[in-house]
């Protein structure tokens, strides 16, 4: 996750190139391992394949489901598996090596159990063919489930180029077609189980744009208080005392000396 909290895009060229480089070395290492085992197996007259291959409906052989894909019965057997294994394995892993390991685990277990349950009694199955067909099925459907146009086109091209491989999914004497069919089915299921869910999560987490209401800022109202005009109170005029007319007449006579 980036510092901004966003998931990196799966189509980022830098990420794709880095994962493709890792996928290349993973497949080179896997092929180197099975060829080294083949050398010792051939020297021992393929006793490793007989002892650690899948023996149908033998409970003690259930752990051999894991070892059988690394073993082959002849040089022609391993040569026929190596090319498709490298091509399909790389195309399955270049989108993400971690997911590739989970897909491989699913294919190995389902293909091995299918062979263990349905093969002829007393038969021994070994080889990476079931894994090859699992990768083939995974490539065909991964683009549809991950919604990657490039992977959709890639799946169509691989399906057309290797259409003849579908004939090996049919019952054939001397060929472990059951392991092929179960491996192919596991690859198809792996495309759905391990589909890229990041796009759906990002889409679900994306907030719905909301137009925020812009508050209307009213200018502050300034109230100017006008002082009340000063009022000058005039003293009320003094009223002359009322004089009785009889008293006033007596006063005038007194002043005249009457």
Coordinates of N, CA and C in Angstrom, one line a residue:
X1 N 0.9 -1.2 0.0 CA 0.0 0.0 0.0 C 0.9 1.2 0.0
X2 N 0.5 2.2 -0.8 CA 1.3 3.4 -0.9 C 1.1 4.3 0.3
X3 N 2.0 5.3 0.5 CA 1.9 6.2 1.6 C 0.5 6.9 1.6
X4 N 0.0 7.1 0.4 CA -1.3 7.8 0.4 C -2.5 7.0 0.8
X5 N -2.2 5.7 1.1 CA -3.3 4.8 1.5 C -4.0 4.1 0.4
X6 N -3.5 4.3 -0.9 CA -4.2 3.7 -2.0 C -3.5 2.4 -2.4
X7 N -4.3 1.4 -2.9 CA -3.7 0.2 -3.3 C -3.0 0.4 -4.7
X8 N -1.8 -0.2 -4.9 CA -1.2 -0.1 -6.2 C -2.0 -0.8 -7.2
X9 N -2.0 -0.2 -8.4 CA -2.7 -0.8 -9.5 C -2.0 -2.1 -10.0
X10 N -2.7 -3.1 -10.3 CA -2.1 -4.4 -10.8 C -1.4 -4.2 -12.1
X11 N -1.9 -3.2 -12.9 CA -1.3 -3.0 -14.2 C -0.1 -2.0 -14.2
X12 N 0.4 -1.7 -13.0 CA 1.6 -0.8 -12.9 C 2.8 -1.6 -13.5
X13 N 3.4 -1.0 -14.6 CA 4.5 -1.7 -15.3 C 5.6 -2.1 -14.4
X14 N 6.0 -1.3 -13.4 CA 7.1 -1.6 -12.5 C 6.7 -2.9 -11.7
X15 N 5.5 -3.0 -11.2 CA 5.1 -4.1 -10.4 C 5.1 -5.4 -11.3
X16 N 4.5 -5.2 -12.5 CA 4.4 -6.4 -13.4 C 5.7 -6.9 -13.8
X17 N 6.7 -6.0 -14.1 CA 8.0 -6.4 -14.5 C 8.7 -7.1 -13.3
X18 N 8.6 -6.6 -12.1 CA 9.2 -7.2 -10.9 C 8.6 -8.6 -10.7
X19 N 7.3 -8.8 -10.8 CA 6.7 -10.1 -10.6 C 7.0 -11.0 -11.7
X20 N 7.1 -10.5 -12.9 CA 7.5 -11.4 -14.0 C 9.0 -11.9 -13.8
X21 N 9.8 -11.1 -13.3 CA 11.2 -11.5 -13.1 C 11.2 -12.6 -12.0
X22 N 10.4 -12.4 -11.0 CA 10.4 -13.5 -9.9 C 9.8 -14.8 -10.5
X23 N 8.7 -14.6 -11.3 CA 8.1 -15.8 -11.9 C 9.1 -16.6 -12.7
X24 N 9.9 -15.8 -13.5 CA 10.9 -16.5 -14.4 C 11.8 -17.4 -13.5
X25 N 12.4 -16.8 -12.4 CA 13.3 -17.5 -11.6 C 12.7 -18.7 -10.9
X26 N 11.4 -18.5 -10.5 CA 10.7 -19.6 -9.8 C 10.6 -20.8 -10.7
X27 N 10.2 -20.5 -12.0 CA 10.0 -21.6 -12.9 C 11.3 -22.3 -13.3
X28 N 12.4 -21.4 -13.5 CA 13.7 -22.0 -13.8 C 14.2 -22.9 -12.6
X29 N 13.9 -22.4 -11.4 CA 14.3 -23.3 -10.2 C 13.5 -24.6 -10.2
X30 N 12.2 -24.5 -10.5 CA 11.3 -25.7 -10.5 C 11.8 -26.7 -11.5
X31 N 12.1 -26.2 -12.7 CA 12.5 -27.1 -13.8 C 13.9 -27.7 -13.4
X32 N 14.8 -26.9 -12.9 CA 16.1 -27.4 -12.5 C 15.9 -28.5 -11.4
X33 N 15.0 -28.3 -10.5 CA 14.8 -29.3 -9.4 C 14.3 -30.7 -10.0
X34 N 13.3 -30.6 -10.9 CA 12.7 -31.9 -11.4 C 13.7 -32.6 -12.3
X35 N 14.6 -31.8 -13.0 CA 15.6 -32.5 -13.8 C 16.7 -33.1 -13.0
X36 N 17.1 -32.5 -11.9 CA 18.1 -33.1 -11.0 C 17.5 -34.4 -10.4
X37 N 16.2 -34.3 -10.0 CA 15.6 -35.5 -9.5 C 15.5 -36.6 -10.5
X38 N 15.3 -36.2 -11.8 CA 15.2 -37.2 -12.9 C 16.5 -37.9 -13.1
X39 N 17.6 -37.2 -12.9 CA 18.9 -37.8 -13.1 C 19.1 -39.0 -12.1
X40 N 18.8 -38.7 -10.8 CA 19.0 -39.7 -9.8 C 17.9 -40.8 -10.0
X41 N 16.7 -40.4 -10.4 CA 15.7 -41.4 -10.7 C 16.0 -42.4 -11.8
X42 N 16.6 -41.8 -12.9 CA 17.0 -42.7 -14.0 C 18.1 -43.6 -13.6
X43 N 19.1 -43.1 -12.8 CA 20.2 -44.0 -12.3 C 19.7 -45.1 -11.5
X44 N 18.6 -44.9 -10.7 CA 18.0 -45.9 -9.9 C 16.9 -46.7 -10.6
X45 N 16.9 -46.7 -11.9 CA 15.9 -47.4 -12.7 C 14.5 -47.0 -12.3
X46 N 14.3 -45.7 -12.0 CA 13.0 -45.1 -11.8 C 12.3 -45.7 -10.6
X47 N 13.1 -46.1 -9.6 CA 12.5 -46.7 -8.4 C 11.8 -45.6 -7.5
X48 N 12.3 -44.3 -7.7 CA 11.7 -43.2 -7.0 C 10.2 -43.0 -7.4
X49 N 10.0 -43.1 -8.7 CA 8.7 -43.0 -9.2 C 7.8 -44.1 -8.8
X50 N 8.3 -45.3 -8.7 CA 7.5 -46.5 -8.2 C 7.2 -46.4 -6.7
X51 N 8.1 -45.8 -5.9 CA 7.9 -45.8 -4.5 C 7.1 -44.5 -4.1
X52 N 7.3 -43.4 -4.8 CA 6.7 -42.2 -4.3 C 5.7 -41.6 -5.3
X53 N 5.3 -42.5 -6.3 CA 4.2 -42.1 -7.2 C 2.9 -42.4 -6.5
X54 N 1.8 -42.0 -7.1 CA 0.4 -42.1 -6.5 C -0.1 -43.5 -6.8
X55 N -0.3 -44.3 -5.8 CA -0.9 -45.7 -5.9 C -2.4 -45.6 -5.6
X56 N -3.2 -45.9 -6.6 CA -4.6 -45.7 -6.5 C -5.2 -46.4 -5.3
X57 N -6.0 -45.6 -4.5 CA -6.8 -46.0 -3.4 C -5.9 -46.8 -2.3
X58 N -4.7 -46.4 -2.3 CA -3.8 -46.9 -1.2 C -3.6 -45.8 -0.2
X59 N -4.2 -46.0 1.0 CA -4.2 -44.9 2.0 C -2.7 -44.5 2.3
X60 N -1.8 -45.4 2.4 CA -0.4 -45.1 2.7 C 0.2 -44.2 1.6
X61 N -0.4 -44.1 0.4 CA 0.2 -43.4 -0.7 C -0.4 -42.0 -0.8
X62 N -1.3 -41.6 0.1 CA -1.8 -40.2 0.1 C -0.8 -39.2 0.2
X63 N 0.3 -39.3 1.0 CA 1.3 -38.2 1.0 C 2.1 -38.1 -0.3
X64 N 2.0 -39.2 -1.2 CA 2.7 -39.1 -2.4 C 2.0 -38.2 -3.4
X65 N 0.9 -37.7 -3.1 CA 0.2 -36.6 -3.9 C 1.2 -35.4 -4.1
X66 N 1.9 -35.2 -3.0 CA 2.9 -34.0 -3.1 C 4.1 -34.3 -3.9
X67 N 4.6 -35.6 -3.8 CA 5.9 -35.9 -4.4 C 5.7 -36.3 -5.9
X68 N 4.6 -36.8 -6.3 CA 4.4 -37.3 -7.6 C 4.7 -36.3 -8.7
X69 N 4.3 -35.0 -8.6 CA 4.6 -34.1 -9.7 C 6.1 -33.9 -10.0
X70 N 6.9 -34.2 -9.1 CA 8.4 -34.1 -9.3 C 9.0 -35.3 -9.9
X71 N 8.3 -36.3 -10.1 CA 8.8 -37.6 -10.6 C 8.3 -37.9 -12.0
X72 N 9.1 -38.6 -12.8 CA 8.7 -39.0 -14.2 C 9.2 -40.5 -14.4
X73 N 8.7 -41.1 -15.5 CA 9.0 -42.5 -15.8 C 10.0 -42.6 -16.9
X74 N 10.4 -41.5 -17.6 CA 11.4 -41.7 -18.7 C 11.9 -40.3 -19.0
X75 N 12.9 -40.2 -19.9 CA 13.4 -39.0 -20.4 C 12.4 -38.3 -21.3
X76 N 11.7 -39.1 -22.1 CA 10.7 -38.6 -23.0 C 9.5 -38.0 -22.2
X77 N 9.2 -38.6 -21.1 CA 8.2 -38.1 -20.2 C 8.5 -36.7 -19.7
X78 N 9.7 -36.5 -19.1 CA 10.0 -35.2 -18.6 C 10.2 -34.2 -19.6
X79 N 10.7 -34.6 -20.8 CA 10.9 -33.7 -21.9 C 9.6 -33.1 -22.4
X80 N 8.6 -34.0 -22.5 CA 7.3 -33.6 -23.0 C 6.6 -32.7 -22.0
X81 N 6.9 -32.8 -20.7 CA 6.2 -31.9 -19.7 C 7.0 -30.6 -19.5
X82 N 8.3 -30.6 -19.8 CA 9.1 -29.4 -19.4 C 8.7 -28.1 -20.1
X83 N 8.5 -28.2 -21.4 CA 8.2 -27.0 -22.2 C 6.9 -26.4 -21.8
X84 N 5.7 -27.2 -21.8 CA 4.5 -26.6 -21.4 C 4.5 -26.2 -19.9
X85 N 5.2 -26.9 -19.1 CA 5.3 -26.6 -17.7 C 5.9 -25.2 -17.5
X86 N 7.0 -24.9 -18.2 CA 7.6 -23.6 -18.1 C 6.7 -22.5 -18.6
X87 N 6.2 -22.7 -19.8 CA 5.3 -21.7 -20.4 C 4.1 -21.4 -19.6
X88 N 3.3 -22.4 -19.3 CA 2.1 -22.2 -18.5 C 2.4 -21.7 -17.1
X89 N 3.4 -22.3 -16.5 CA 3.8 -21.8 -15.2 C 4.2 -20.4 -15.1
X90 N 5.0 -19.9 -16.1 CA 5.4 -18.5 -16.1 C 4.2 -17.6 -16.3
X91 N 3.3 -18.0 -17.2 CA 2.1 -17.1 -17.5 C 1.2 -17.1 -16.3
X92 N 1.2 -18.2 -15.5 CA 0.3 -18.2 -14.3 C 0.9 -17.4 -13.2
X93 N 2.2 -17.3 -13.2 CA 2.9 -16.6 -12.0 C 3.2 -15.2 -12.2
X94 N 3.2 -14.7 -13.5 CA 3.8 -13.3 -13.7 C 2.9 -12.2 -13.1
X95 N 1.7 -12.5 -12.8 CA 0.8 -11.5 -12.1 C 1.0 -11.5 -10.6
X96 N 1.7 -12.5 -10.1 CA 1.9 -12.5 -8.6 C 2.4 -13.9 -8.2
X97 N 3.6 -14.0 -7.7 CA 4.1 -15.3 -7.3 C 3.4 -15.9 -6.1
X98 N 3.1 -15.0 -5.1 CA 2.4 -15.5 -3.9 C 1.1 -16.2 -4.3
X99 N 0.3 -15.6 -5.1 CA -1.0 -16.2 -5.6 C -0.7 -17.4 -6.4
X100 N 0.4 -17.4 -7.1 CA 0.8 -18.6 -7.9 C 1.0 -19.8 -7.1
X101 N 1.7 -19.6 -5.9 CA 1.9 -20.8 -5.0 C 0.6 -21.3 -4.5
X102 N -0.4 -20.5 -4.2 CA -1.7 -21.0 -3.7 C -2.4 -21.7 -4.8
X103 N -2.3 -21.2 -6.1 CA -3.0 -21.9 -7.2 C -2.3 -23.2 -7.4
X104 N -1.0 -23.3 -7.3 CA -0.2 -24.5 -7.5 C -0.6 -25.6 -6.5
X105 N -0.7 -25.1 -5.2 CA -1.1 -26.0 -4.1 C -2.5 -26.6 -4.4
X106 N -3.5 -25.8 -4.8 CA -4.8 -26.3 -5.2 C -4.8 -27.3 -6.3
X107 N -4.0 -27.0 -7.3 CA -3.9 -27.9 -8.5 C -3.3 -29.3 -8.1
X108 N -2.2 -29.2 -7.4 CA -1.5 -30.4 -7.0 C -2.4 -31.3 -6.1
X109 N -3.1 -30.7 -5.2 CA -3.9 -31.5 -4.3 C -5.1 -32.1 -5.0
X110 N -5.8 -31.3 -5.8 CA -7.0 -31.8 -6.5 C -6.6 -32.8 -7.6
X111 N -5.6 -32.5 -8.4 CA -5.2 -33.5 -9.4 C -4.7 -34.8 -8.8
X112 N -4.0 -34.7 -7.7 CA -3.5 -35.9 -7.0 C -4.6 -36.7 -6.4
X113 N -5.5 -36.1 -5.7 CA -6.7 -36.8 -5.2 C -7.5 -37.4 -6.2
X114 N -7.7 -36.7 -7.4 CA -8.5 -37.3 -8.5 C -7.9 -38.5 -9.0
X115 N -6.5 -38.5 -9.2 CA -5.8 -39.7 -9.7 C -5.9 -40.8 -8.7
X116 N -5.8 -40.5 -7.4 CA -5.8 -41.5 -6.4 C -7.1 -42.2 -6.3
X117 N -8.2 -41.4 -6.5 CA -9.5 -42.0 -6.4 C -10.0 -42.7 -7.6
X118 N -9.6 -42.3 -8.8 CA -10.2 -42.8 -10.1 C -9.3 -43.7 -10.9
X119 N -8.0 -43.7 -10.7 CA -7.1 -44.5 -11.5 C -7.3 -46.0 -11.3
X120 N -6.8 -46.8 -12.2 CA -7.0 -48.2 -12.1 C -6.3 -48.7 -10.9
X121 N -6.9 -49.7 -10.2 CA -6.2 -50.3 -9.0 C -4.8 -50.9 -9.4
X122 N -3.9 -50.8 -8.4 CA -2.5 -51.2 -8.5 C -1.7 -50.4 -9.5
X123 N -2.3 -49.3 -10.1 CA -1.5 -48.4 -11.0 C -0.8 -47.4 -10.2
X124 N 0.3 -46.9 -10.8 CA 1.1 -45.8 -10.2 C 1.2 -44.6 -11.1
X125 N 0.9 -43.5 -10.6 CA 0.8 -42.3 -11.4 C 1.9 -41.3 -10.9
X126 N 2.6 -40.7 -11.8 CA 3.6 -39.7 -11.5 C 3.8 -38.8 -12.7
X127 N 4.4 -37.6 -12.4 CA 4.6 -36.6 -13.5 C 3.9 -35.3 -13.2
X128 N 4.4 -34.3 -13.9 CA 3.8 -32.9 -13.8 C 2.7 -32.6 -14.7
X129 N 2.2 -33.6 -15.4 CA 1.1 -33.4 -16.4 C -0.1 -32.8 -15.8
X130 N -0.5 -33.3 -14.6 CA -1.7 -32.7 -14.0 C -1.5 -31.2 -13.6
X131 N -0.3 -30.9 -13.2 CA 0.0 -29.5 -12.9 C 0.0 -28.6 -14.2
X132 N 0.5 -29.2 -15.3 CA 0.5 -28.5 -16.5 C -0.9 -28.1 -17.0
X133 N -1.8 -29.1 -16.9 CA -3.2 -28.9 -17.3 C -3.9 -27.9 -16.3
X134 N -3.5 -28.0 -15.1 CA -4.0 -27.0 -14.1 C -3.7 -25.6 -14.5
X135 N -2.4 -25.4 -14.8 CA -2.0 -24.0 -15.2 C -2.7 -23.6 -16.5
X136 N -2.9 -24.6 -17.4 CA -3.5 -24.3 -18.6 C -5.0 -23.8 -18.4
X137 N -5.7 -24.5 -17.5 CA -7.1 -24.1 -17.2 C -7.1 -22.7 -16.5
X138 N -6.1 -22.5 -15.6 CA -6.1 -21.2 -14.9 C -5.9 -20.1 -15.9
X139 N -5.0 -20.2 -16.8 CA -4.7 -19.1 -17.8 C -5.9 -18.8 -18.6
X140 N -6.7 -19.9 -19.0 CA -7.8 -19.7 -19.8 C -8.9 -18.8 -19.2
X141 N -9.1 -18.8 -17.9 CA -10.2 -18.1 -17.2 C -9.7 -17.0 -16.4
X142 N -8.5 -16.9 -16.1 CA -8.0 -15.8 -15.1 C -8.4 -14.4 -15.6
X143 N -8.2 -14.2 -16.9 CA -8.5 -12.8 -17.4 C -10.0 -12.5 -17.3
X144 N -10.9 -13.5 -17.4 CA -12.3 -13.2 -17.3 C -12.6 -12.8 -15.9
X145 N -12.1 -13.5 -14.9 CA -12.4 -13.3 -13.5 C -11.7 -12.0 -13.0
X146 N -10.5 -11.8 -13.5 CA -9.8 -10.6 -13.0 C -10.1 -9.3 -13.8
X147 N -10.8 -9.5 -14.9 CA -11.2 -8.4 -15.7 C -9.9 -7.7 -16.3
X148 N -9.0 -8.5 -16.7 CA -7.8 -7.9 -17.4 C -7.9 -8.3 -18.8
X149 N -7.9 -7.3 -19.7 CA -8.1 -7.5 -21.1 C -6.9 -8.3 -21.7
X150 N -5.7 -7.9 -21.2 CA -4.5 -8.6 -21.7 C -4.5 -10.1 -21.4
X151 N -5.0 -10.4 -20.2 CA -5.0 -11.8 -19.8 C -6.2 -12.6 -20.5
X152 N -7.2 -11.9 -20.9 CA -8.3 -12.5 -21.7 C -7.8 -12.9 -23.0
X153 N -7.1 -11.9 -23.7 CA -6.5 -12.2 -25.0 C -5.4 -13.3 -24.9
X154 N -4.6 -13.3 -23.8 CA -3.6 -14.3 -23.6 C -4.3 -15.7 -23.5
X155 N -5.4 -15.8 -22.7 CA -6.0 -17.1 -22.6 C -6.6 -17.6 -23.9
X156 N -7.1 -16.7 -24.7 CA -7.7 -17.1 -26.0 C -6.5 -17.6 -26.9
X157 N -5.4 -16.9 -26.9 CA -4.3 -17.3 -27.7 C -3.8 -18.7 -27.3
X158 N -3.6 -18.9 -26.0 CA -3.1 -20.2 -25.4 C -4.1 -21.3 -25.8
X159 N -5.4 -21.0 -25.7 CA -6.4 -22.0 -25.9 C -6.3 -22.4 -27.4
X160 N -6.1 -21.5 -28.3 CA -6.0 -21.8 -29.7 C -4.7 -22.6 -30.1
X161 N -3.7 -22.1 -29.5 CA -2.3 -22.7 -29.8 C -2.2 -24.1 -29.2
X162 N -2.8 -24.4 -28.1 CA -2.7 -25.7 -27.4 C -4.0 -26.4 -27.4
X163 N -4.9 -26.2 -28.4 CA -6.2 -26.9 -28.4 C -6.0 -28.4 -28.5
X164 N -4.9 -28.9 -29.1 CA -4.7 -30.3 -29.1 C -4.6 -30.9 -27.7
X165 N -4.2 -30.1 -26.7 CA -4.1 -30.7 -25.4 C -5.4 -31.2 -24.8
X166 N -6.5 -30.7 -25.3 CA -7.8 -31.1 -24.8 C -8.1 -32.6 -25.1
X167 N -7.4 -33.1 -26.1 CA -7.6 -34.5 -26.5 C -7.1 -35.4 -25.4
X168 N -6.1 -34.9 -24.6 CA -5.5 -35.7 -23.5 C -6.4 -35.8 -22.3
X169 N -7.4 -34.9 -22.3 CA -8.3 -34.9 -21.2 C -9.4 -36.1 -21.3
X170 N -9.4 -36.7 -22.5 CA -10.3 -37.8 -22.7 C -9.7 -39.1 -22.3
X171 N -10.5 -40.1 -22.0 CA -10.0 -41.4 -21.6 C -9.1 -42.0 -22.6
X172 N -7.9 -42.3 -22.2 CA -6.9 -42.9 -23.1 C -6.1 -43.9 -22.4
X173 N -5.9 -45.1 -23.0 CA -5.1 -46.2 -22.4 C -3.7 -45.8 -22.2
X174 N -3.1 -46.1 -21.0 CA -1.7 -45.8 -20.8 C -1.4 -44.4 -20.4
X175 N -2.4 -43.5 -20.3 CA -2.2 -42.1 -20.0 C -3.0 -41.8 -18.7
X176 N -2.4 -41.1 -17.8 CA -3.2 -40.7 -16.6 C -4.1 -39.5 -16.9
X177 N -5.1 -39.8 -17.7 CA -6.0 -38.7 -18.1 C -6.9 -38.2 -17.0
X178 N -7.1 -39.1 -15.9 CA -7.8 -38.6 -14.8 C -7.1 -37.5 -14.1
X179 N -5.8 -37.6 -13.9 CA -5.0 -36.5 -13.2 C -5.0 -35.3 -14.1
X180 N -5.0 -35.4 -15.4 CA -5.1 -34.3 -16.3 C -6.4 -33.6 -16.2
X181 N -7.5 -34.3 -16.2 CA -8.8 -33.7 -16.1 C -9.1 -33.0 -14.8
X182 N -8.7 -33.7 -13.7 CA -8.8 -33.1 -12.3 C -7.9 -31.8 -12.2
X183 N -6.7 -31.9 -12.7 CA -5.8 -30.7 -12.7 C -6.4 -29.6 -13.5
X184 N -7.0 -29.9 -14.7 CA -7.6 -28.8 -15.5 C -8.8 -28.2 -14.7
X185 N -9.6 -29.0 -14.1 CA -10.7 -28.5 -13.4 C -10.3 -27.6 -12.2
X186 N -9.2 -28.1 -11.5 CA -8.7 -27.3 -10.4 C -8.2 -25.9 -10.9
X187 N -7.6 -25.9 -12.1 CA -7.1 -24.6 -12.6 C -8.3 -23.7 -12.9
X188 N -9.4 -24.2 -13.5 CA -10.5 -23.4 -13.7 C -11.1 -22.8 -12.4
X189 N -11.2 -23.7 -11.4 CA -11.7 -23.3 -10.1 C -10.7 -22.3 -9.4
X190 N -9.4 -22.5 -9.6 CA -8.4 -21.5 -9.1 C -8.6 -20.1 -9.6
X191 N -9.0 -20.0 -10.9 CA -9.2 -18.7 -11.5 C -10.3 -17.9 -10.8
X192 N -11.3 -18.7 -10.3 CA -12.4 -18.0 -9.6 C -12.0 -17.8 -8.1
X193 N -11.5 -18.8 -7.5 CA -11.2 -18.7 -6.0 C -10.1 -17.6 -5.8
X194 N -9.1 -17.5 -6.6 CA -8.0 -16.6 -6.4 C -8.1 -15.4 -7.4
X195 N -9.3 -15.0 -7.7 CA -9.5 -13.8 -8.6 C -9.1 -12.6 -7.9
X196 N -8.8 -11.6 -8.6 CA -8.3 -10.3 -8.1 C -9.5 -9.5 -7.5
X197 N -9.5 -9.4 -6.2 CA -10.6 -8.7 -5.5 C -10.4 -7.3 -5.2
X198 N -9.2 -6.8 -5.6 CA -8.8 -5.4 -5.2 C -9.7 -4.4 -5.9
X199 N -10.0 -4.7 -7.2 CA -10.8 -3.7 -8.0 C -12.2 -3.6 -7.3
X200 N -12.8 -4.7 -6.9 CA -14.1 -4.7 -6.3 C -14.1 -3.9 -5.0
X201 N -13.0 -4.2 -4.2 CA -12.9 -3.5 -2.9 C -12.7 -2.0 -3.1
X202 N -11.9 -1.6 -4.1 CA -11.6 -0.2 -4.3 C -12.9 0.5 -4.8
X203 N -13.7 -0.2 -5.6 CA -14.9 0.3 -6.1 C -15.9 0.5 -5.0
X204 N -16.0 -0.5 -4.1 CA -17.0 -0.5 -3.0 C -16.6 0.6 -2.0
X205 N -15.3 0.8 -1.8 CA -14.8 1.8 -0.8 C -14.8 3.2 -1.3
X206 N -15.0 3.4 -2.6 CA -14.9 4.7 -3.2 C -16.1 5.5 -2.7
X207 N -16.0 6.6 -2.0 CA -17.1 7.4 -1.5 C -17.9 8.1 -2.6
X208 N -19.2 8.1 -2.5 CA -20.0 8.8 -3.4 C -19.8 10.3 -3.3
X209 N -19.5 11.0 -4.5 CA -19.2 12.4 -4.4 C -20.4 13.2 -3.9
X210 N -20.2 14.0 -2.9 CA -21.2 14.8 -2.3 C -20.9 16.3 -2.6
X211 N -21.9 17.0 -3.1 CA -21.7 18.4 -3.3 C -22.0 19.1 -2.0
X212 N -21.0 19.6 -1.4 CA -21.2 20.3 -0.1 C -21.8 21.7 -0.3
X213 N -22.7 22.0 0.6 CA -23.3 23.3 0.5 C -22.4 24.4 1.0
X214 N -22.2 25.4 0.2 CA -21.3 26.5 0.5 C -22.0 27.4 1.4
X215 N -21.6 27.6 2.6 CA -22.3 28.5 3.5 C -22.2 29.9 3.0
X216 N -23.3 30.6 3.1 CA -23.4 32.0 2.7 C -23.0 32.9 3.9
X217 N -21.9 33.6 3.8 CA -21.4 34.4 4.9 C -21.9 35.8 4.7
X218 N -22.7 36.2 5.7 CA -23.3 37.5 5.6 C -22.4 38.5 6.3
X219 N -22.2 39.7 5.7 CA -21.4 40.6 6.3 C -21.9 41.0 7.7
X220 N -21.0 41.3 8.6 CA -21.4 41.6 10.0 C -22.1 43.0 10.0
X221 N -23.2 43.0 10.7 CA -23.9 44.3 10.8 C -23.4 45.1 11.9
X222 N -23.1 46.3 11.6 CA -22.5 47.2 12.6 C -23.6 48.2 13.1
X223 N -23.9 48.2 14.3 CA -25.0 49.0 14.9 C -24.3 50.2 15.5
X224 N -24.7 51.4 15.0 CA -24.1 52.6 15.5 C -25.2 53.3 16.4
X225 N -24.8 53.4 17.6 CA -25.8 53.9 18.6 C -25.6 55.5 18.6
X226 N -26.6 56.2 18.2 CA -26.6 57.7 18.3 C -27.0 58.1 19.6
X227 N -26.1 58.9 20.3 CA -26.5 59.3 21.6 C -27.7 60.3 21.6
X228 N -28.5 60.1 22.5 CA -29.7 61.0 22.6 C -29.3 62.4 22.8
X229 N -29.9 63.4 22.1 CA -29.6 64.8 22.3 C -29.8 65.2 23.7
X230 N -28.8 66.0 24.1 CA -28.9 66.5 25.5 C -30.0 67.5 25.6
X231 N -30.8 67.3 26.6 CA -31.9 68.3 26.8 C -31.6 69.2 28.0
X232 N -31.8 70.5 27.8 CA -31.6 71.4 28.9 C -33.0 71.8 29.5
X233 N -33.1 71.4 30.7 CA -34.3 71.6 31.4 C -34.4 73.1 31.9
X234 N -35.3 73.8 31.4 CA -35.5 75.2 31.9 C -36.3 75.2 33.1
X235 N -35.9 76.0 34.1 CA -36.7 76.0 35.4 C -38.1 76.5 35.1
X236 N -38.9 75.9 35.7 CA -40.3 76.3 35.5 C -40.5 77.7 36.1
X237 N -41.2 78.7 35.4 CA -41.4 80.0 35.9 C -42.1 80.0 37.2
X238 N -41.6 80.8 38.1 CA -42.2 80.9 39.4 C -43.5 81.6 39.3
X239 N -44.5 81.1 39.9 CA -45.8 81.7 39.9 C -45.9 82.7 41.1
X240 N -46.5 83.9 40.7 CA -46.7 84.9 41.8 C -47.8 84.4 42.7
X241 N -47.6 84.6 43.9 CA -48.7 84.2 44.8 C -49.9 85.0 44.6
X242 N -51.0 84.3 44.7 CA -52.3 84.9 44.5 C -52.6 85.9 45.7
X243 N -53.0 87.1 45.3 CA -53.3 88.1 46.3 C -54.8 88.4 46.3
X244 N -55.3 88.4 47.5 CA -56.7 88.6 47.6 C -57.0 90.1 47.3
X245 N -58.0 90.4 46.4 CA -58.3 91.8 46.1 C -58.6 92.7 47.3
X246 N -59.3 92.2 48.3 CA -59.6 93.0 49.4 C -58.4 93.4 50.2
X247 N -57.4 92.5 50.3 CA -56.1 92.8 50.9 C -55.4 93.8 50.1
X248 N -55.4 93.7 48.7 CA -54.7 94.6 47.9 C -55.3 96.0 48.0
X249 N -56.6 96.1 48.1 CA -57.3 97.5 48.3 C -56.9 98.1 49.6
X250 N -56.8 97.4 50.6 CA -56.5 97.9 51.9 C -55.1 98.4 51.9
X251 N -54.2 97.7 51.2 CA -52.8 98.1 51.1 C -52.6 99.4 50.3
X252 N -53.4 99.6 49.3 CA -53.3 100.9 48.5 C -53.8 102.0 49.4
X253 N -54.9 101.9 50.1 CA -55.4 103.0 51.0 C -54.4 103.3 52.0
X254 N -53.7 102.3 52.5 CA -52.7 102.6 53.5 C -51.6 103.4 53.0
X255 N -51.2 103.1 51.7 CA -50.1 103.8 51.1 C -50.5 105.2 50.8
X256 N -51.8 105.6 50.6 CA -52.2 106.9 50.3 C -52.6 107.7 51.5
X257 N -52.5 107.0 52.6 CA -52.7 107.7 53.9 C -54.1 108.0 54.2
X258 N -54.9 107.2 53.6 CA -56.3 107.4 53.9 C -56.7 106.6 55.1

